[in-house]
XYZ file of C-alpha atoms in Angstrom:
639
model
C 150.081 182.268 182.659
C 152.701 180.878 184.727
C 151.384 177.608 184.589
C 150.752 177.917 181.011
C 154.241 179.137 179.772
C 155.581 175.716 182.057
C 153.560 173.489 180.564
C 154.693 174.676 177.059
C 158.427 174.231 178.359
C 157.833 171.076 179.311
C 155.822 169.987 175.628
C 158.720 171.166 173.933
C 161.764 169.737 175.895
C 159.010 166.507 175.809
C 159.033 166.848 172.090
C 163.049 167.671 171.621
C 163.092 164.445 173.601
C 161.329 163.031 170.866
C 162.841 163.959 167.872
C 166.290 163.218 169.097
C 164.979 159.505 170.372
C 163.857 158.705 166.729
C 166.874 160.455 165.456
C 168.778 157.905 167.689
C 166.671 155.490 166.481
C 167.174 156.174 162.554
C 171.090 156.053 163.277
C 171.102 153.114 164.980
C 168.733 151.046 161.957
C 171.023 152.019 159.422
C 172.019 148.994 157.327
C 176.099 148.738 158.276
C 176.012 147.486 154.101
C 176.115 149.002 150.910
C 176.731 148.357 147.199
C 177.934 149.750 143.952
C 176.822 147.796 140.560
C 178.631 148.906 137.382
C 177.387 146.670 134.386
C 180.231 145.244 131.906
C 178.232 146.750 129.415
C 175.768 149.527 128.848
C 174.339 147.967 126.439
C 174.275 144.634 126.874
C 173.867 141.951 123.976
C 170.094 141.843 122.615
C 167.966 139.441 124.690
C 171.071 137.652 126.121
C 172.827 137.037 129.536
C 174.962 140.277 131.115
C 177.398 140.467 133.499
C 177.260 143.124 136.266
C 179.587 143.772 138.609
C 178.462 144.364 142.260
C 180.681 145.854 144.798
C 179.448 144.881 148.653
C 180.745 147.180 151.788
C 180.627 146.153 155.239
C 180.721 148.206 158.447
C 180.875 145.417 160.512
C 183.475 144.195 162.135
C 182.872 140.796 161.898
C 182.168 138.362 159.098
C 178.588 138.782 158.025
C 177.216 135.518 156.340
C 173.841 135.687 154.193
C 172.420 135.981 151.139
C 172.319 138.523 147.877
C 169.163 139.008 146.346
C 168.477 140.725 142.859
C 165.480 141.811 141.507
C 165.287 142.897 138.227
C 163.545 145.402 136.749
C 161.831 146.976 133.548
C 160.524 150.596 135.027
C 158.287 148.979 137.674
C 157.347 145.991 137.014
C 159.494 143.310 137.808
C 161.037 140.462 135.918
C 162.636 137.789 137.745
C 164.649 137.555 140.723
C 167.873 136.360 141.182
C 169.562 134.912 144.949
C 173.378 133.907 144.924
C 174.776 130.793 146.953
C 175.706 131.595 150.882
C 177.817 134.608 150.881
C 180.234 135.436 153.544
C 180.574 138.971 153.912
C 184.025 140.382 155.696
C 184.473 143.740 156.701
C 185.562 146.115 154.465
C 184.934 145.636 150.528
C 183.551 142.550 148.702
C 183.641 142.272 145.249
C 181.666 139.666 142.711
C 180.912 139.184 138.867
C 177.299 137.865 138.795
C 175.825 136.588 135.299
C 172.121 137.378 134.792
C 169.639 135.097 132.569
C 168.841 137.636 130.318
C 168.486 140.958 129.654
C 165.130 141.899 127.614
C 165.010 143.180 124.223
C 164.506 146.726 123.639
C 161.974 147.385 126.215
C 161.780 150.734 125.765
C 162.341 151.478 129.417
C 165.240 151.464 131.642
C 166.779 147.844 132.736
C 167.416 148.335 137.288
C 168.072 146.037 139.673
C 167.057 146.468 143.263
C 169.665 145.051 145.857
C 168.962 143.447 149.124
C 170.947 141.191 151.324
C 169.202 138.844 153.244
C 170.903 137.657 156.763
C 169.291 135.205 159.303
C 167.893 137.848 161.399
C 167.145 140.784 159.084
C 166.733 141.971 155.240
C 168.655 145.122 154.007
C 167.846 147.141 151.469
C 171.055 147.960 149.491
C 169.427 150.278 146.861
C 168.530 150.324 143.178
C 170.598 150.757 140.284
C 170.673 151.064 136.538
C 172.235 148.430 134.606
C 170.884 149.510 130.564
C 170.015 152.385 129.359
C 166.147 153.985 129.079
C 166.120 153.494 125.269
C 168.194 151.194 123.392
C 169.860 152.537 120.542
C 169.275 149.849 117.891
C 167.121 147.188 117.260
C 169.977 144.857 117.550
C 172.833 145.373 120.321
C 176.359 144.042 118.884
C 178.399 143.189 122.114
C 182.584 142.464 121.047
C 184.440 141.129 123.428
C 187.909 141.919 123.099
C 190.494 139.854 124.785
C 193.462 141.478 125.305
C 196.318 143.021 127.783
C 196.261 146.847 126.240
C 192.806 148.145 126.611
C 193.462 150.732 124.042
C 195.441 150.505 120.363
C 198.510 152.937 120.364
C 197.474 156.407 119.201
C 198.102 155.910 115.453
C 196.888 152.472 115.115
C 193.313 152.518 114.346
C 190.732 150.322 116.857
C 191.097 146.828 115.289
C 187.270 146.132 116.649
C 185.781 148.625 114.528
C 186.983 146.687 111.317
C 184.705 144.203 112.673
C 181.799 146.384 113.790
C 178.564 144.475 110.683
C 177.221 148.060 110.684
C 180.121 149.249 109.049
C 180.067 147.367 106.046
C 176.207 148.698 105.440
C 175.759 150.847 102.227
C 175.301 154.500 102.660
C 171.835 154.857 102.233
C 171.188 151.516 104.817
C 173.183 153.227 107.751
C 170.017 153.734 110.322
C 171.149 153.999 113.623
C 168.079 152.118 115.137
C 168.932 148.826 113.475
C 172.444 147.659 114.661
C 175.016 149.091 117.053
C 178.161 147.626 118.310
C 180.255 148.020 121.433
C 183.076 146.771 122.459
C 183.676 145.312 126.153
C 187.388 144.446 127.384
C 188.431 141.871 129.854
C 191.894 140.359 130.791
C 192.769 137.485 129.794
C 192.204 136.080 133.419
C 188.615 137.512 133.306
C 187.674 135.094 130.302
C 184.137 133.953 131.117
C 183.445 130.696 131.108
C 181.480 128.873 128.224
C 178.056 129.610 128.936
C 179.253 133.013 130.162
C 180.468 133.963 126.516
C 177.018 133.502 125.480
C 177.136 136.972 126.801
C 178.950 138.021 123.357
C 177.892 138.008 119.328
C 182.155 138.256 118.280
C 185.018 137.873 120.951
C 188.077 138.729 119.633
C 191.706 137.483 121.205
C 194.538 139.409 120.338
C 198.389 137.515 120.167
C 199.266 138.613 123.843
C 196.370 137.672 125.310
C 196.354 134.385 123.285
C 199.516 133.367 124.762
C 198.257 133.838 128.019
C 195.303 131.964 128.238
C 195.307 128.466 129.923
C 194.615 125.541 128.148
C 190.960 124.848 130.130
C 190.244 128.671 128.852
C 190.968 127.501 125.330
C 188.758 124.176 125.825
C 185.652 126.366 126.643
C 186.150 129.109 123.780
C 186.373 126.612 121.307
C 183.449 124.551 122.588
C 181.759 128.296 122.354
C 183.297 128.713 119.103
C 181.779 125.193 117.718
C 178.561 125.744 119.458
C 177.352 128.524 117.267
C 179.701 131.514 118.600
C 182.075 134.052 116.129
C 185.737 134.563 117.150
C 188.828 136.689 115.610
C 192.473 135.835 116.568
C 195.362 137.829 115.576
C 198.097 134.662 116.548
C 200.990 137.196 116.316
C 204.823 135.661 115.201
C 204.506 132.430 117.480
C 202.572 129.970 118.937
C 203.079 127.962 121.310
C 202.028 124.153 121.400
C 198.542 124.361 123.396
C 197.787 127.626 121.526
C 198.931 126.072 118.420
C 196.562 123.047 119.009
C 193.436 125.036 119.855
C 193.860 127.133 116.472
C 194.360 124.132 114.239
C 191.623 121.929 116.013
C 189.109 125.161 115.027
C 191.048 126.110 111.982
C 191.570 122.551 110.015
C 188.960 120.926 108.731
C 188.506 116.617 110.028
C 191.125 114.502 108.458
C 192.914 117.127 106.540
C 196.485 119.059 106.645
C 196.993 121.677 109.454
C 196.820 124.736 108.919
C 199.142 126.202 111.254
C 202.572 125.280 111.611
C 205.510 126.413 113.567
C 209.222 126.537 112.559
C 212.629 126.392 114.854
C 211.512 128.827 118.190
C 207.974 128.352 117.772
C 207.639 131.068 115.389
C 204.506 130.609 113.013
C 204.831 129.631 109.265
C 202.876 132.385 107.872
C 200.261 130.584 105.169
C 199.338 132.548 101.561
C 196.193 133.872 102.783
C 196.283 137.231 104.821
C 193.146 136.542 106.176
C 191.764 133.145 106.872
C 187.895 131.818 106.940
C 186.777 128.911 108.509
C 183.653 127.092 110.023
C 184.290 125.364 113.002
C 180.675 123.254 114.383
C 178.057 126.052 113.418
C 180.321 128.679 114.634
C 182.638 130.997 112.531
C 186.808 131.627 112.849
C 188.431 134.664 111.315
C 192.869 134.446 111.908
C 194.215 137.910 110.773
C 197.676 138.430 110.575
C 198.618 141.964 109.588
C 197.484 144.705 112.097
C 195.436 147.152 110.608
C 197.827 150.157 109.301
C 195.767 153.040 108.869
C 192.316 154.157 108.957
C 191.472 153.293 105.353
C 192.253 149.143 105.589
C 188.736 149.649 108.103
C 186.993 150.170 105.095
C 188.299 147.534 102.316
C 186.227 145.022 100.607
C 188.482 142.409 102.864
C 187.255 144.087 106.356
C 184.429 144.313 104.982
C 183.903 140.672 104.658
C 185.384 139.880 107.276
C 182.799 142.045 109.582
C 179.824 140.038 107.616
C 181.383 136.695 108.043
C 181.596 137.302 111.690
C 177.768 138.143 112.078
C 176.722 135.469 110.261
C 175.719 137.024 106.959
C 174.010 134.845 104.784
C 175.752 133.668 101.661
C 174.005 136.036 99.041
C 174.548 139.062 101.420
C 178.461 137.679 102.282
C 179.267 137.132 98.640
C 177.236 140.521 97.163
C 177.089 143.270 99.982
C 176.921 145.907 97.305
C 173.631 144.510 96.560
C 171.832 145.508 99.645
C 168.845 147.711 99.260
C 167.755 149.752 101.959
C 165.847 148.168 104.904
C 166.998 144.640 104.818
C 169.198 144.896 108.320
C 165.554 145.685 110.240
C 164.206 142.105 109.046
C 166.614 140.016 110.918
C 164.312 138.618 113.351
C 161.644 136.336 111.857
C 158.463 136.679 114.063
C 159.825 134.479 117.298
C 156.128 134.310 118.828
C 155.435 131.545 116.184
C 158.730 129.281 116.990
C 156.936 129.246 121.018
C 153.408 128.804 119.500
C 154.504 126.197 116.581
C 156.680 124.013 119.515
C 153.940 124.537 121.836
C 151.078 122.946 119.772
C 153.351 119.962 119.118
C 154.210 119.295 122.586
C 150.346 119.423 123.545
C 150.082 116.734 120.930
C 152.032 114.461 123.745
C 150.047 115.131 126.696
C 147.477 112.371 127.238
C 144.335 112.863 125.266
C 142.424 112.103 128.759
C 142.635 115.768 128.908
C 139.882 117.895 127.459
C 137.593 120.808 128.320
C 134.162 120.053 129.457
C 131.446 118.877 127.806
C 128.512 121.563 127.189
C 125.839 119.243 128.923
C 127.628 118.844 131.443
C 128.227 122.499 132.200
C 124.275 122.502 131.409
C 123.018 119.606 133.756
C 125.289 121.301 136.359
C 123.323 124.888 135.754
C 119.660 123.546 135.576
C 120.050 121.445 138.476
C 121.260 125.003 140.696
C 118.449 126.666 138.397
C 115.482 123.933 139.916
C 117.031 123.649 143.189
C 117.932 127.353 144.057
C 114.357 128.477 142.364
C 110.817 126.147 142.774
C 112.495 123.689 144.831
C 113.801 125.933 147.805
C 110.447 127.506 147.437
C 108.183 124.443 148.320
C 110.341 122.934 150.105
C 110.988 125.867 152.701
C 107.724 126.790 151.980
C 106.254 123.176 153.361
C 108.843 123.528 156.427
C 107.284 127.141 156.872
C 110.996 128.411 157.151
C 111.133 130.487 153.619
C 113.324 133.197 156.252
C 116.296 130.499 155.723
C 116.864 131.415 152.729
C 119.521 133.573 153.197
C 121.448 131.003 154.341
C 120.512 128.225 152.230
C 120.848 129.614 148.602
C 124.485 130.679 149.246
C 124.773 127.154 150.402
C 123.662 125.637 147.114
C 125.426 128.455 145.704
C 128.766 127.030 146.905
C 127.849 123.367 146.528
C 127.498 123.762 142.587
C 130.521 125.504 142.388
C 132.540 122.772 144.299
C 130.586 120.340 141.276
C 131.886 122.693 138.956
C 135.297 122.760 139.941
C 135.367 119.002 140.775
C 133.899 118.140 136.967
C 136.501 120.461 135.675
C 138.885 118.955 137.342
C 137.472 115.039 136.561
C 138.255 116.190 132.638
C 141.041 118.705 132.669
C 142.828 116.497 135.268
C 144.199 117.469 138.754
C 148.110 115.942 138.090
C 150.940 118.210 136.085
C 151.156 117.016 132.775
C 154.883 117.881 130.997
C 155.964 117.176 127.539
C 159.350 118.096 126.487
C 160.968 118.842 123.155
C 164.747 117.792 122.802
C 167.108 119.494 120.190
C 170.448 118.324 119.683
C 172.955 119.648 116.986
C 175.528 117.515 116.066
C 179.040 117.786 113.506
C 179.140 115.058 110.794
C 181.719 113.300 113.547
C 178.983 112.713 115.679
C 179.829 114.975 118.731
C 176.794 117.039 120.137
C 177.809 120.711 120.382
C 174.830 121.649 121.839
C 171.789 120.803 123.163
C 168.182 122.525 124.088
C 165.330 121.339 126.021
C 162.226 123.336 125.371
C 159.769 121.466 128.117
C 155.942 122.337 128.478
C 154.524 122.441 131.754
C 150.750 121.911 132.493
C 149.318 121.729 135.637
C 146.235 120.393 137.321
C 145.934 122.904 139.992
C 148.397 125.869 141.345
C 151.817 125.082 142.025
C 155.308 125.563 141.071
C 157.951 124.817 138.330
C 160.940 123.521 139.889
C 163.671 122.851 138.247
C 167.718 122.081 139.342
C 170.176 123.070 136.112
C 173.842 122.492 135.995
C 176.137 124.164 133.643
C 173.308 125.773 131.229
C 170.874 128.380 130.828
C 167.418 128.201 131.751
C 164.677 130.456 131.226
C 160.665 130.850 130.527
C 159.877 131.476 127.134
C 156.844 133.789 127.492
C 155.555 136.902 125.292
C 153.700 139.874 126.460
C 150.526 140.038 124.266
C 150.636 141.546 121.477
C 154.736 141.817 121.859
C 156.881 140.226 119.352
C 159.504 140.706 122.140
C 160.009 138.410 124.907
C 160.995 138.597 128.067
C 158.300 138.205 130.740
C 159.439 135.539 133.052
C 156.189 135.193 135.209
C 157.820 135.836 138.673
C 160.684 133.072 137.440
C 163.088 132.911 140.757
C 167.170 131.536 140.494
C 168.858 130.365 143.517
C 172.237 129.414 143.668
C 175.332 129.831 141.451
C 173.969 131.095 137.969
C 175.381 129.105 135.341
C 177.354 126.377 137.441
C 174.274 124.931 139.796
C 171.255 126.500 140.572
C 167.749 125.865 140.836
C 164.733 127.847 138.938
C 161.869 128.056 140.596
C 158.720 129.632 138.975
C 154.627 129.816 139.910
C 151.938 127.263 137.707
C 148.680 128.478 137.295
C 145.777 125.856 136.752
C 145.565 125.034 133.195
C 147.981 127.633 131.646
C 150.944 125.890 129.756
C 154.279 127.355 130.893
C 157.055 126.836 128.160
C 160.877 126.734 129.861
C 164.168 126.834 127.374
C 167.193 124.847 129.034
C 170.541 125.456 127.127
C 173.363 123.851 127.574
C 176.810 123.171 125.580
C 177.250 119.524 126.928
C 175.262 116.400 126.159
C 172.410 116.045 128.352
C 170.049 113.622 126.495
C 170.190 109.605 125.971
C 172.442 109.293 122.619
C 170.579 109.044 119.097
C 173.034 106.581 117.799
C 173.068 107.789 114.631
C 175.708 107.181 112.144
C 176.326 110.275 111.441
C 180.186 109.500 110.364
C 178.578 107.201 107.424
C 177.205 110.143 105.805
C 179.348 112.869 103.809
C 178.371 115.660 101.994
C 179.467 114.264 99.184
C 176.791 111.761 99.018
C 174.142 114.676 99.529
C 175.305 116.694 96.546
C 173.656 116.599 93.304
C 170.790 114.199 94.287
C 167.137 115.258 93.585
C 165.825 113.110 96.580
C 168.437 112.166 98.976
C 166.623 111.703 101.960
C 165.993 107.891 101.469
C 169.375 107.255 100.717
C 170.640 109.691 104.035
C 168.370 107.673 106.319
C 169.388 104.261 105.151
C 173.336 105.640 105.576
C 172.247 106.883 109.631
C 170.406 103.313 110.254
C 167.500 105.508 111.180
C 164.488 102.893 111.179
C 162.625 104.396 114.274
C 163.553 108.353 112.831
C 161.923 110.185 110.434
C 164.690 112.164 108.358
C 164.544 115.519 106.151
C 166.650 116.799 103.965
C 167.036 120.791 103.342
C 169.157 122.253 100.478
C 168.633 125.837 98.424
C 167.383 123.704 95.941
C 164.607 122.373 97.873
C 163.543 125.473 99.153
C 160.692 125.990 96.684
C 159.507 122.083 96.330
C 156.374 121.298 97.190
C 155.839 118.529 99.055
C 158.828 119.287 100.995
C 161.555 116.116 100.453
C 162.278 114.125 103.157
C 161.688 110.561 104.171
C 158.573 108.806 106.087
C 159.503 107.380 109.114
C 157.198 104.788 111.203
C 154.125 105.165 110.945
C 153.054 105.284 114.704
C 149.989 107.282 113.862
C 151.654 110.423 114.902
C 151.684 113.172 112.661
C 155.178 113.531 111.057
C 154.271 115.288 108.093
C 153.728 118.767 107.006
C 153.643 120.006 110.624
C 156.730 118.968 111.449
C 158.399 120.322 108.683
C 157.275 123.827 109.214
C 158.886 123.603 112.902
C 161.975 122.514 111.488
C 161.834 125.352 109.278
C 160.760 127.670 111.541
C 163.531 126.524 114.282
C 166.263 126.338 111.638
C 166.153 129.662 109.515
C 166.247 133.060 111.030
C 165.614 135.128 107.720
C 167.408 137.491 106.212
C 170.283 138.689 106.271
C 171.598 136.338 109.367
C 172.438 132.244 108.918
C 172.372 132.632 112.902
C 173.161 134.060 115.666
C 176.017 133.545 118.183
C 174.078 130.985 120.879
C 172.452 132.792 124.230
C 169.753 130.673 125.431
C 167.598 133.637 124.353
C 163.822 133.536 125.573
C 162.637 134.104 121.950
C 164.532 130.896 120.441
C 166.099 133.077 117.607
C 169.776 131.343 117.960
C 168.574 128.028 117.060
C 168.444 129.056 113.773
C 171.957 127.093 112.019
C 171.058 126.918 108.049
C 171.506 129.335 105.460
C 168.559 128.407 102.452
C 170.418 130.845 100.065
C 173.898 128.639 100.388
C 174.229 125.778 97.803
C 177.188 124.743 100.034
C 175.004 123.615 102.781
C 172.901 120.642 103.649
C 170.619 120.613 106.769
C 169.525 116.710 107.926
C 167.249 116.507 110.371
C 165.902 113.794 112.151
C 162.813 113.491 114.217
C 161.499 111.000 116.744
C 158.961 110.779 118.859
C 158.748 108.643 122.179
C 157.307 108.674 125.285
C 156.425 112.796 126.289
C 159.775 113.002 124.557
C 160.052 114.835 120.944
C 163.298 114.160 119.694
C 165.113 116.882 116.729
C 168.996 115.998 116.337
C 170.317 118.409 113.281
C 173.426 118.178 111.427
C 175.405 120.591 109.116
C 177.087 119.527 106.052
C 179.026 121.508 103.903
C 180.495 120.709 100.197
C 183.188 123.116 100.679
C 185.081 121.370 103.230
């Protein structure tokens, strides 16, 4: 008994020994980081880039250098991941705005991202943390920016946003909650996000305090936003001054006309007619509004009203009628974005060499009786003869194997073993020539396993791919971003054997080889009231080695479609390309556009509203070497 009751004393102090080892233990593995993440939004923008912000802690007490990693996540299944540039980490609190690629659209599920910082000699797990909600609310999420010092309106001024929030102008009996919401998102003026970064937003708005304090590179990117397809509301206050003053007019007057701001003696602004004023700057729109809202009833006034459409992007017949609506127009706005990816796709395979092609049937045939003879009669006598038919255990595996090597050899002899990539090249241009922004939609096919590798500066990249049976996208096939997302970084992503990979680079500079178009020969003028201008337009742009079309609401029922024949370099130019164009131009109803985002489903190319006699699309197409070229321009009557 004695002996017993020691030998339990001693298990137990043996096992308190234990315990308080691996409790040691457990203290002394503890990652010295942490992290907060608070999204700018909770709902971000539909199917655009977000901003999150991510608070690091160290309990160090020296500088920690390494790396951030982000994986993003729909419930549990992963989307892409995303590693900064070198951080280093000091002790105490760290804080950084990080813009992801994209954010799906309405996944049904909740958006996370799981946090890990990766240092030379270990990988800590920082946690994982919501940044949108389980369910989104609407088909389409409205982000507003609002750029301004006050975060909130004084307490009997109504919210000057939610004159500009396109759900409010919808009829009674189209108010669904499902189809569009709005939110609004403030920043300082300081906090302005770059150009790309305000792809982040459908409206920003920049109210007269803030105005004044933004710098004149700040107003250089929001108006090469602005021209490039975004919406943006300015209330310019009493005055203006000079680089302020600039920015509005260069947006605000039309090319070789009057301006239309002016300042008097102390740089106070010269108040024009209009209380409101509409323009189209590029394929973007500008709203200046002078008088602050007064009361709650100016929110809901024809004026606000259209001033709310005109800021989405309304198309004409909506923008000029919005009593007209009938109920469940809003839920059409997207315009089935699988087929843009499918119709681009087929085109670009139409590059690739025609070397490529499955293979044959007897082939595949010749290979399978030969195993059939071989593996069957002919191991039989021939083992037989040798008197060693017990080998065949290890022989017919052996043949086995060697006609599947044949296999994969022949299928590799007609598929071919090298990456094959084709790339289509859209460029939208003003009738002065300048490019305001450019997409490369590239097709990657590969011979064998690999990766897509890919170095971007300044722009957007990201896979265009489709879950089956989705009209959504958003799966980005294990896509990885290193570096400094938008400035430089490099996309990395897995190729499997023969499946095409399409990629969507955006970017708001001039990337390609100029066109050298006229384009400043042409005026809309000389488009207007012509049955079949397209001749004429691609004699005016000297395009001899383009093929040009010409799109108008007129046109939009004729059959052939008009547009001009270019060479004839036995590609075809004809019907198929015009239902791309189409079908990368129009969104459908009751958007022209959207505000550009380098969105994985291509709806913000769209630039051209059909129901708009104002408004001439020219297009021209050429095709060279693995190279299809698409430069668009935008003419309007009106201006």
């Amino acid at each position: 008994m004695n002996w017993s009751g020691g030998c339990g004393r001693k298990v137990g102090a043996l096992a308190a020994c234990l315990c308080l080892g691996f409790a040691d233990l457990s203290i002394a593995t503890e990652s010295p980081f942490s992290a907060q993440v608070q999204p700018l939004a909770l709902r971000p923008r539909t199917a655009a880039p977000a901003f999150i912000d991510v608070q690091l802690r160290s309990r160090r007490q020296a500088i920690t250098e390494g790396t951030l990693e982000l994986q993003v996540m729909s419930g549990n299944e992963p989307l892409f991941r995303q590693q900064t540039s070198a951080l280093a980490l000091a002790p105490g609190s760290t804080s950084r705005r990080l813009l992801l690629p994209f954010v799906p659209a309405n996944s049904g599920v909740g958006i996370d991202v799981q946090l890990r910082f990766l240092t030379r000699d270990a990988t800590h797990d920082l946690g994982r943390f919501p940044i949108a909600a389980e369910s989104f609310v609407a088909t389409r999420q409205y982000l507003i920016g609002i750029c301004g010092t006050v975060p909130a309106p004084a307490r009997d001024e109504p919210q000057f946003w939610q004159a500009l929030r396109p759900e409010r102008a919808l009829p009674e009996s189209d108010k669904r909650p499902w189809q569009i919401s709005s939110m609004p998102v403030w920043f300082a003026p300081e906090d302005l996000p770059s150009t790309l970064g305000l792809c982040a937003f459908d409206l920003v708005i920049v109210q007269a305090p803030a105005l004044a304090a933004l710098s004149e590179k700040q107003l250089a990117q929001l108006a090469a936003w602005v021209e490039a397809g975004g919406s943006l509301c300015v209330a310019p206050g009493k005055t203006l001054a000079a680089p302020q003053l600039a920015f509005l007019n260069a947006l605000a007057s039309p090319a070789d006309a009057e301006p239309a701001l002016r300042v008097g003696p102390e740089d106070k602004v010269i108040r024009p007619n209009e209380s409101i004023i509409f323009r189209r700057p590029g394929l973007g729109r500008l709203m200046l509004m002078w008088e602050p809202l007064a009361d709650e009833a100016e929110l809901k006034t024809p004026l606000t009203q259209r001033a709310a459409w005109f800021l989405a992007q309304v198309q004409s017949e909506y923008l000029d009628k919005p009593a007209s609506l009938h109920g469940g127009i809003w839920q059409n706005w997207f315009s089935r974005p699988q087929e843009r990816a499918n119709e681009i796709q087929e085109r670009l395979f139409e590059l690739l060499p025609k070397s490529s092609r499955m293979i044959p049937l007897p082939v595949l045939g010749a290979i399978l009786g030969v195993f059939v003879l071989i593996a069957g009669p002919g191991e039989w006598f021939v083992l037989g003869l040798l008197r060693g038919r017990r080998w065949t255990w290890l022989t017919f595996p052996a043949l086995a194997m060697g006609c599947t090597v044949v296999a994969v050899r022949a299928a590799e002899h007609y598929l071919g073993r090298d990456d094959q990539r084709a790339a289509l090249i859209l460029t939208d241009v003003d009738p002065r020539g300048r490019v305001l922004r450019e997409n490369r939609i590239e097709l990657w096919f590969a011979g064998r396993n690999g990766e897509a590798v890919s170095e971007q500066r300044q722009a957007l990249a990201i896979p265009c791919s489709f879950a089956k049976g989705s009209t959504s996208a958003g799966e980005s096939g294990g896509a990885l971003y290193q570096g400094q997302m938008p400035a430089h970084y490099v996309l990395r992503q897995p190729l499997a054997q023969w499946q095409p990979l399409l990629r969507r680079t955006m970017s708001l500079e001039p990337r390609a080889e100029s066109s050298r178009l006229r384009w400043t020969a042409l005026h809309a003028h000389d488009l207007a009231g012509r049955p079949r201008p397209a001749r004429d337009v691609a004699e005016k742009l000297a395009a001899d080695a383009w093929t040009v079309w010409v799109y108008h609401s007129s046109m939009v029922d004729a059959s052939p479609p008009v547009h001009h024949e270019g060479p004839d370099d036995g590609w075809p130019v004809g019907d198929a390309m015009d239902k791309l164009i189409q079908h990368l131009s129009k969104l459908g109803r009751p958007f022209t556009s959207l505000a550009p985002s380098g969105r994985p489903d291509l709806l913000d190319l769209a630039m051209h509203d059909a129901s708009d006699p104002r408004e001439w699309l020219v297009v021209a197409v050429r095709k060279t070497d693995r190279e299809l070229r698409i430069v668009r321009c935008l003419y309007r009557t009106d201006e």
